[in-house]
mmCIF file of C-alpha atoms and ligand atoms in Angstrom:
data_model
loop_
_atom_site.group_PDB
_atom_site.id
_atom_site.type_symbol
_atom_site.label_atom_id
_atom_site.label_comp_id
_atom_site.label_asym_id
_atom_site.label_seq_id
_atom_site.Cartn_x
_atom_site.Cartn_y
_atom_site.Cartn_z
ATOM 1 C CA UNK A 128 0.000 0.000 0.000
ATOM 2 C CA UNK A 129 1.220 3.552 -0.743
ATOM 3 C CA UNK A 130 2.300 5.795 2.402
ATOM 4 C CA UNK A 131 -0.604 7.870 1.733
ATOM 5 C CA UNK A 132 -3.106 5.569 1.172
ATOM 6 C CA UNK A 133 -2.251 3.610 4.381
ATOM 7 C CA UNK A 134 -2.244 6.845 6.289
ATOM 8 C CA UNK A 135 -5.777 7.442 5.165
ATOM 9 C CA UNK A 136 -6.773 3.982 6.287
ATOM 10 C CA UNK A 137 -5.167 5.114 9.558
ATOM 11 C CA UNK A 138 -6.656 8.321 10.533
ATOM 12 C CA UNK A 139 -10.141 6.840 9.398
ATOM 13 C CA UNK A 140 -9.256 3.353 11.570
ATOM 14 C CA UNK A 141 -7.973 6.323 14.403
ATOM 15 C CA UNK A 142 -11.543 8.136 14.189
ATOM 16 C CA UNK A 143 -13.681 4.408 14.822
ATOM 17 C CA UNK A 144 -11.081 3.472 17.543
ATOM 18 C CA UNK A 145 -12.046 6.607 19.444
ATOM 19 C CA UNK A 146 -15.742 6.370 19.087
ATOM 20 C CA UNK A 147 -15.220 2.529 20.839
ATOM 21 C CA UNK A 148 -13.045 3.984 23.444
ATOM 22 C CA UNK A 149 -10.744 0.580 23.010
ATOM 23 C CA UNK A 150 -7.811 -0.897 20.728
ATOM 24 C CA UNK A 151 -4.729 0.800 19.666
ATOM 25 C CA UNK A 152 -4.481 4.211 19.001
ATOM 26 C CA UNK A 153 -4.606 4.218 15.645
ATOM 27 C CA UNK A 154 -4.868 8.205 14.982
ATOM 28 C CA UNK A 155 -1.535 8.608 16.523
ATOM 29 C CA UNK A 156 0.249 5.732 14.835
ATOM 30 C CA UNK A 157 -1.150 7.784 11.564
ATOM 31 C CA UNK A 158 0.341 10.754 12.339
ATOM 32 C CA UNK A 159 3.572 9.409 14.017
ATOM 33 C CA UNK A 160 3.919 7.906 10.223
ATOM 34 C CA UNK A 161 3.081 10.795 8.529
ATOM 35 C CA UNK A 162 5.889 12.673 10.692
ATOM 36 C CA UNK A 163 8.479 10.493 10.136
ATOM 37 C CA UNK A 164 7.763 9.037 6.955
ATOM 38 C CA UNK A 165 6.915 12.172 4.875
ATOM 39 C CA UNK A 166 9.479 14.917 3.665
ATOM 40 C CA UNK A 167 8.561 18.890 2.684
ATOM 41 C CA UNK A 168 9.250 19.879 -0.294
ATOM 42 C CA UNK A 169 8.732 23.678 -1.549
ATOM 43 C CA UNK A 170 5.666 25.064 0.312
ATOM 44 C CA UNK A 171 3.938 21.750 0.453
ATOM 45 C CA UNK A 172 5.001 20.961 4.069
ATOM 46 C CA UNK A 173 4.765 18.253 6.238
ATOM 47 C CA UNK A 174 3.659 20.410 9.271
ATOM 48 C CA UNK A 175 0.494 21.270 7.364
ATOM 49 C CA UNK A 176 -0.605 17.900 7.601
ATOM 50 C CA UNK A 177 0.638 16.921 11.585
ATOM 51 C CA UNK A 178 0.067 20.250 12.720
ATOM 52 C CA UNK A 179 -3.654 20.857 13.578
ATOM 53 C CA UNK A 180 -4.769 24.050 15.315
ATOM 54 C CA UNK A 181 -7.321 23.703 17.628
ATOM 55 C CA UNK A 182 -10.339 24.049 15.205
ATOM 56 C CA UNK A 183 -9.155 21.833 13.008
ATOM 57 C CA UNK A 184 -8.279 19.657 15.526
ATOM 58 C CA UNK A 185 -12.315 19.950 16.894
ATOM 59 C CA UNK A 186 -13.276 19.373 13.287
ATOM 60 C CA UNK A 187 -11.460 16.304 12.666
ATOM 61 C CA UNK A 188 -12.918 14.478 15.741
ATOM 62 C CA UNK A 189 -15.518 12.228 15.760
ATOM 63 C CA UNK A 190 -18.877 14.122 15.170
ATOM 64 C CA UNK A 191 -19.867 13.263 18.479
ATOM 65 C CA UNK A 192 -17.432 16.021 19.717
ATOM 66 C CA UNK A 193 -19.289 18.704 17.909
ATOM 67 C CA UNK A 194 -22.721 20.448 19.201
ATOM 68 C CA UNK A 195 -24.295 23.639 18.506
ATOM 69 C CA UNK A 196 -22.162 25.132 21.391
ATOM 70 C CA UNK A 197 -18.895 24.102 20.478
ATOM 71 C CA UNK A 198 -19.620 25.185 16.681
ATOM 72 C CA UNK A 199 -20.794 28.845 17.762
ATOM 73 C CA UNK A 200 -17.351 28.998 20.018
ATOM 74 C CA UNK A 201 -15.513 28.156 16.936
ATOM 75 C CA UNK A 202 -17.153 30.423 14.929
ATOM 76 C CA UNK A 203 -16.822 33.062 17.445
ATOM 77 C CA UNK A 204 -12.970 32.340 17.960
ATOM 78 C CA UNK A 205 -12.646 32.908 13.907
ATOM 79 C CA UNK A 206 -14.483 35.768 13.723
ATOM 80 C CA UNK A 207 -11.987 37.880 15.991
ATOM 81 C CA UNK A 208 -9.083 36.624 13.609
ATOM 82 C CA UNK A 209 -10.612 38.671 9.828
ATOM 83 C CA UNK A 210 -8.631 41.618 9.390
ATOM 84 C CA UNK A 211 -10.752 43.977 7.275
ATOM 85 C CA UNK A 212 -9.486 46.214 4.851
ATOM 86 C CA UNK A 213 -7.601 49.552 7.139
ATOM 87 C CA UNK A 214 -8.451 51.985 4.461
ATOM 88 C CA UNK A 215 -12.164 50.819 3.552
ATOM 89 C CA UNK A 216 -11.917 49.557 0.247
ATOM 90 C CA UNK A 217 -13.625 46.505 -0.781
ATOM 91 C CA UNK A 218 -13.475 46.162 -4.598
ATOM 92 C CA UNK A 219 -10.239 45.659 -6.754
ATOM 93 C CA UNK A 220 -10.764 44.838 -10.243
ATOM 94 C CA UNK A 221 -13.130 41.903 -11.422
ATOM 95 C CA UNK A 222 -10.925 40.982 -14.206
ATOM 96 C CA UNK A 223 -8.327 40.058 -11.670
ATOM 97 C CA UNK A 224 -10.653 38.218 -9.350
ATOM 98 C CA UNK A 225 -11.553 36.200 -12.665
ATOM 99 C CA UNK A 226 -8.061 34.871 -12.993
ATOM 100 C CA UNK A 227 -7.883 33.982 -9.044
ATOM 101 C CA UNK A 228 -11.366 32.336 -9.145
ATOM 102 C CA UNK A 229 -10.131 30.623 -11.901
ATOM 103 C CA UNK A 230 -6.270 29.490 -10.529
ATOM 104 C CA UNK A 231 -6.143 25.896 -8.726
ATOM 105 C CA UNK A 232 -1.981 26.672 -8.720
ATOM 106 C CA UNK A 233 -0.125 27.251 -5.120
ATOM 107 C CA UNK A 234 1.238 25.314 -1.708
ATOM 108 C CA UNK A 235 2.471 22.634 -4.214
ATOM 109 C CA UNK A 236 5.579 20.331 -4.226
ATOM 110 C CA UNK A 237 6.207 21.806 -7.309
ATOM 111 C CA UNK A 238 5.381 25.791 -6.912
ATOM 112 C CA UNK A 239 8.334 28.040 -5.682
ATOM 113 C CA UNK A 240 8.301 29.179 -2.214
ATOM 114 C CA UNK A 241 6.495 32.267 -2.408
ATOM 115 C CA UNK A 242 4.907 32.210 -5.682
ATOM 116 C CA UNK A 243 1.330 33.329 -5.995
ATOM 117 C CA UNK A 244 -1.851 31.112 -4.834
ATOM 118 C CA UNK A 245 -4.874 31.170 -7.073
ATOM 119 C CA UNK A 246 -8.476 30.937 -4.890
ATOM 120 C CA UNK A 247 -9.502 28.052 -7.346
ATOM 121 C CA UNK A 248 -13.232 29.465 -6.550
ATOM 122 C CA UNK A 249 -14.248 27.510 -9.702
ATOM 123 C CA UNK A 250 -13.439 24.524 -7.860
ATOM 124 C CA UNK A 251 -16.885 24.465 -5.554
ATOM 125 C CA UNK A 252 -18.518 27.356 -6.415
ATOM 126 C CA UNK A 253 -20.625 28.146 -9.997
ATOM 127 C CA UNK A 254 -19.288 31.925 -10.983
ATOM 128 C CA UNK A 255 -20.507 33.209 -14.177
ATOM 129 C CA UNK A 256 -22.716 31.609 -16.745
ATOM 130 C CA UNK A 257 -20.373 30.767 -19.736
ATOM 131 C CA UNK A 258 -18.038 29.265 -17.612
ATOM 132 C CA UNK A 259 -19.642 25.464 -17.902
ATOM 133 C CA UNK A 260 -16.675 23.936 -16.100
ATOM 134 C CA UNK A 261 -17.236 23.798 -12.206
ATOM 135 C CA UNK A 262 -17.742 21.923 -8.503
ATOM 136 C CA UNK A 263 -20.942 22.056 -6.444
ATOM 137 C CA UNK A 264 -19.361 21.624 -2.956
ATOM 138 C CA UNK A 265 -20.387 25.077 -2.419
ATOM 139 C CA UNK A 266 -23.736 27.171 -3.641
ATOM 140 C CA UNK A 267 -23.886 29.118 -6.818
ATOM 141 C CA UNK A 268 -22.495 32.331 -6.712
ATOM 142 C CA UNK A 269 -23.930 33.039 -10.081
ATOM 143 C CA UNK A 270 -25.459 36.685 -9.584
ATOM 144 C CA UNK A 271 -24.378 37.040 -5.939
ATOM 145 C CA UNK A 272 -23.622 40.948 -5.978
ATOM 146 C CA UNK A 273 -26.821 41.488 -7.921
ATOM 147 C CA UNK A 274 -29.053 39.611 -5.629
ATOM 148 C CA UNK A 275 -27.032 40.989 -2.524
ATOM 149 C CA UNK A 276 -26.506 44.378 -3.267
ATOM 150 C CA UNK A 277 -23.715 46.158 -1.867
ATOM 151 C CA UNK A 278 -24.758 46.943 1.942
ATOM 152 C CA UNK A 279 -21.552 47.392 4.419
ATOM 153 C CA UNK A 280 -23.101 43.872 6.027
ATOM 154 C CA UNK A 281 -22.775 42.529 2.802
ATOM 155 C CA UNK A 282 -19.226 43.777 2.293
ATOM 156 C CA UNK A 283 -18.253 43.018 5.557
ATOM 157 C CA UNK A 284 -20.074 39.323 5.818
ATOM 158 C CA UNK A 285 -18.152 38.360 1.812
ATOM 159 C CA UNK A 286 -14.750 39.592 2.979
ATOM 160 C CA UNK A 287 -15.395 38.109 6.661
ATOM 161 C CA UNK A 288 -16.465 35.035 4.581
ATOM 162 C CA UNK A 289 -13.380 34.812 2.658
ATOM 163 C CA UNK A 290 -10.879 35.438 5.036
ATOM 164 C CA UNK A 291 -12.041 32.736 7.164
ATOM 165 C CA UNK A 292 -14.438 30.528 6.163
ATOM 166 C CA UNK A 293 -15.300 29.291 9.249
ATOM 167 C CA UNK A 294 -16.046 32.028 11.121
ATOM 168 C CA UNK A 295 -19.713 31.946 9.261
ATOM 169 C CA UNK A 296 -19.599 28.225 8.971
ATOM 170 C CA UNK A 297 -17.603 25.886 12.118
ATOM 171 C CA UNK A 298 -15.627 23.154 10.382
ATOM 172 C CA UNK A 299 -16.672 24.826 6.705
ATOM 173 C CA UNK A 300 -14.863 22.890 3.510
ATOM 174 C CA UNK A 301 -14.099 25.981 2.291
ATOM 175 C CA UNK A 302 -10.150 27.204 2.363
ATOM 176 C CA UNK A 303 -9.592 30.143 5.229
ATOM 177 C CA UNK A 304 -8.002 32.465 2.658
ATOM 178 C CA UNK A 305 -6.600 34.879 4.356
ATOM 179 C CA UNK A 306 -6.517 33.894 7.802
ATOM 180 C CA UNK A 307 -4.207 31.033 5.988
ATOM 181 C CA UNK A 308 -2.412 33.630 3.997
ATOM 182 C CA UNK A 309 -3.159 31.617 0.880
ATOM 183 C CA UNK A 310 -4.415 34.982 -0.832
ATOM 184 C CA UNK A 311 -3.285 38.533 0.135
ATOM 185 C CA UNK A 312 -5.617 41.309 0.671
ATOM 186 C CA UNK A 313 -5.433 43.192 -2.808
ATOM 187 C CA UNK A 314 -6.511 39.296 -4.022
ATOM 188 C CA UNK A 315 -8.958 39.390 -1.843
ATOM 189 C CA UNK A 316 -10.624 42.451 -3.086
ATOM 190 C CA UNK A 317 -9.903 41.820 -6.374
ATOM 191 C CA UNK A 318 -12.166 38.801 -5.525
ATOM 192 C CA UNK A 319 -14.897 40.566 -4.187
ATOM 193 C CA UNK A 320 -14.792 42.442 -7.494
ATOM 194 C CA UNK A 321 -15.502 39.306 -9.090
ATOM 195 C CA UNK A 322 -18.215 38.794 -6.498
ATOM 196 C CA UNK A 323 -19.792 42.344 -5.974
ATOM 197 C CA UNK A 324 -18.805 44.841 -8.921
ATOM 198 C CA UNK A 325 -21.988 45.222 -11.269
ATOM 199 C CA UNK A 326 -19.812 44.923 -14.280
ATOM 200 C CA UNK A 327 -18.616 41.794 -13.547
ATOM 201 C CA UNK A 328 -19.550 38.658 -15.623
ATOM 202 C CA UNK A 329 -20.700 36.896 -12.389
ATOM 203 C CA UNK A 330 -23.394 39.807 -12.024
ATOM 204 C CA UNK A 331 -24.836 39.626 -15.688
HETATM 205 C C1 HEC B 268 -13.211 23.417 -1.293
HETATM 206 C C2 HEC B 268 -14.435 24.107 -1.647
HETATM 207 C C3 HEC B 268 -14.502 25.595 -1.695
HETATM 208 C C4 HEC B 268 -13.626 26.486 -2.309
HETATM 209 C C5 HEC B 268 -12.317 26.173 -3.023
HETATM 210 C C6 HEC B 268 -14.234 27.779 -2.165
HETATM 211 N N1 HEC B 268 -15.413 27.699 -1.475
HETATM 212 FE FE1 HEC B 268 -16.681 29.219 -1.045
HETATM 213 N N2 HEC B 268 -17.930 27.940 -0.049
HETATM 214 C C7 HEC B 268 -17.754 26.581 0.036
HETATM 215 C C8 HEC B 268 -18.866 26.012 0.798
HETATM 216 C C9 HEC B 268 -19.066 24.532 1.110
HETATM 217 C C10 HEC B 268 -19.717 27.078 1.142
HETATM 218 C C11 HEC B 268 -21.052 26.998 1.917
HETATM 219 C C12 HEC B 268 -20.904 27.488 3.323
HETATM 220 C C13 HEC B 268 -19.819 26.742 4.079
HETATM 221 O O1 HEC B 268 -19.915 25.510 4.200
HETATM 222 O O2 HEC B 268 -18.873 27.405 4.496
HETATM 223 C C14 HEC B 268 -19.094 28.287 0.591
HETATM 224 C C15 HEC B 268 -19.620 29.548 0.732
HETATM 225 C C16 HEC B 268 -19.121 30.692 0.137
HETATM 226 C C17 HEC B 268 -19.695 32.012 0.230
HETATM 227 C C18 HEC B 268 -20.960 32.383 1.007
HETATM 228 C C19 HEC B 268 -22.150 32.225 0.092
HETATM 229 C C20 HEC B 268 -23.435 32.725 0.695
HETATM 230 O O3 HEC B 268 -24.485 32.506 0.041
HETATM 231 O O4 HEC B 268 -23.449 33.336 1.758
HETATM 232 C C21 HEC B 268 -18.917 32.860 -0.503
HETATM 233 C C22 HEC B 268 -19.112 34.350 -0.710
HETATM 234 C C23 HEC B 268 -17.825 32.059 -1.047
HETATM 235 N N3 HEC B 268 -17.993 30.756 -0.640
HETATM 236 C C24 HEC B 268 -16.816 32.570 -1.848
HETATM 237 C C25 HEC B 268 -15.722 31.820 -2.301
HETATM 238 C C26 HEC B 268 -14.634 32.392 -3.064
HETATM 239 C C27 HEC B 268 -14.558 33.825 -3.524
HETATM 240 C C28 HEC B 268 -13.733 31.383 -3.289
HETATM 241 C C29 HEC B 268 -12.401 31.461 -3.958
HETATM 242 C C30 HEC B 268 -11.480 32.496 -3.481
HETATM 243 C C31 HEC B 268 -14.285 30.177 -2.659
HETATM 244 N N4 HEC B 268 -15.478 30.490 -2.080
HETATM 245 C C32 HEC B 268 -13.661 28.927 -2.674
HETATM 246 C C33 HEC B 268 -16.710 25.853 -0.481
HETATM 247 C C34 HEC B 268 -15.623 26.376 -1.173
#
């Protein structure tokens, strides 16, 4: 069996050990592997995969450790972490926000340490209409800015949204962009362009 394949089986033999409270501890044999076994290379490093913080370390527990309590303290804990934009603007330019939304590149083995991330939006989310190639993990965002308008909860709740996921959503799929530092801020806006701006192609 491939290393990373057998550290799958693992972590998911770790999680059912846990719930029966018996056997070996199969979570930390996983991850006792995966630290000794695994090598960084480039940005792709091997912390990112032993070292949990604590919500991730909540979210990859057993279900059972989750309630609506423990969600709304994670979500509280994220929301103090969004840095907003100091000087008050939201919206870069849509055409850049395009290329993000569209970019699946960055925190490879093979990308340069400190090259550019892409959002790879297109990945979960439905943008704009003639783009027929996308995921559904995440709702449309076809016509978000023209359905949402462009309130200052609105601006605040997208950025807030991007920047960390989870803050909105406790143990949320989506990537904490910013609060990760996988995009900087003038991405960010220029994604919020993409989102907001009534001359973008999402908004048509
Ligand atoms: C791995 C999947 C994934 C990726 C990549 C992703 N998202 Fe999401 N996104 C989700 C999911 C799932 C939700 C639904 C709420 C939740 O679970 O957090 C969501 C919700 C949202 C929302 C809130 C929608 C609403 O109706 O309130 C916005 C805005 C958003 N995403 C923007 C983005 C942008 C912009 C990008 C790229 C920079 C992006 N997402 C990348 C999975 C993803």
């Amino acid at each position: 069996m491939r290393h990373i394949d057998k550290a799958v089986a693992l972590l998911f033999a770790g999680a059912c050990a846990t719930a029966a409270a018996a056997g070996p501890d199969y979570a930390k044999m996983a991850h006792d592997m995966l630290s000794s076994d695994f090598r960084s290379k480039g940005p792709a490093t091997v912390e990112r995969v032993t070292q949990q913080d604590e919500v991730q370390k909540i979210c990859s527990a057993q279900p059972a450790a989750r309630s609506k309590k423990v969600d709304a303290k994670i979500e509280a804990s994220q929301l103090k972490t969004i840095v907003y934009p100091a000087d008050g603007v939201w919206l870069g330019k849509w055409e850049e926000g395009e290329k993000i939304a569209q970019n699946g590149r960055g925190m490879q083995s093979s990308d340069a340490v400190g090259s550019v991330n892409g959002g790879n939006c297109y990945a979960c989310h439905q943008l704009r209409k003639d783009e027929i190639s996308f995921g559904n993990i995440g709702p449309s965002l076809y016509q978000y800015g023209k359905l949402r308008g462009q309130s200052a909860e609105i601006m605040r709740y997208t950025w807030g949204k991007i920047f960390n996921s989870q803050a909105f959503k406790a143990c949320s799929s989506m990537p904490r962009f910013g609060h990760n530092g996988i995009l900087t801020e003038a991405q960010i806006r220029d994604v919020m362009a993409l989102l907001l701006d009534p001359a973008s192609p999402v908004n048509q």
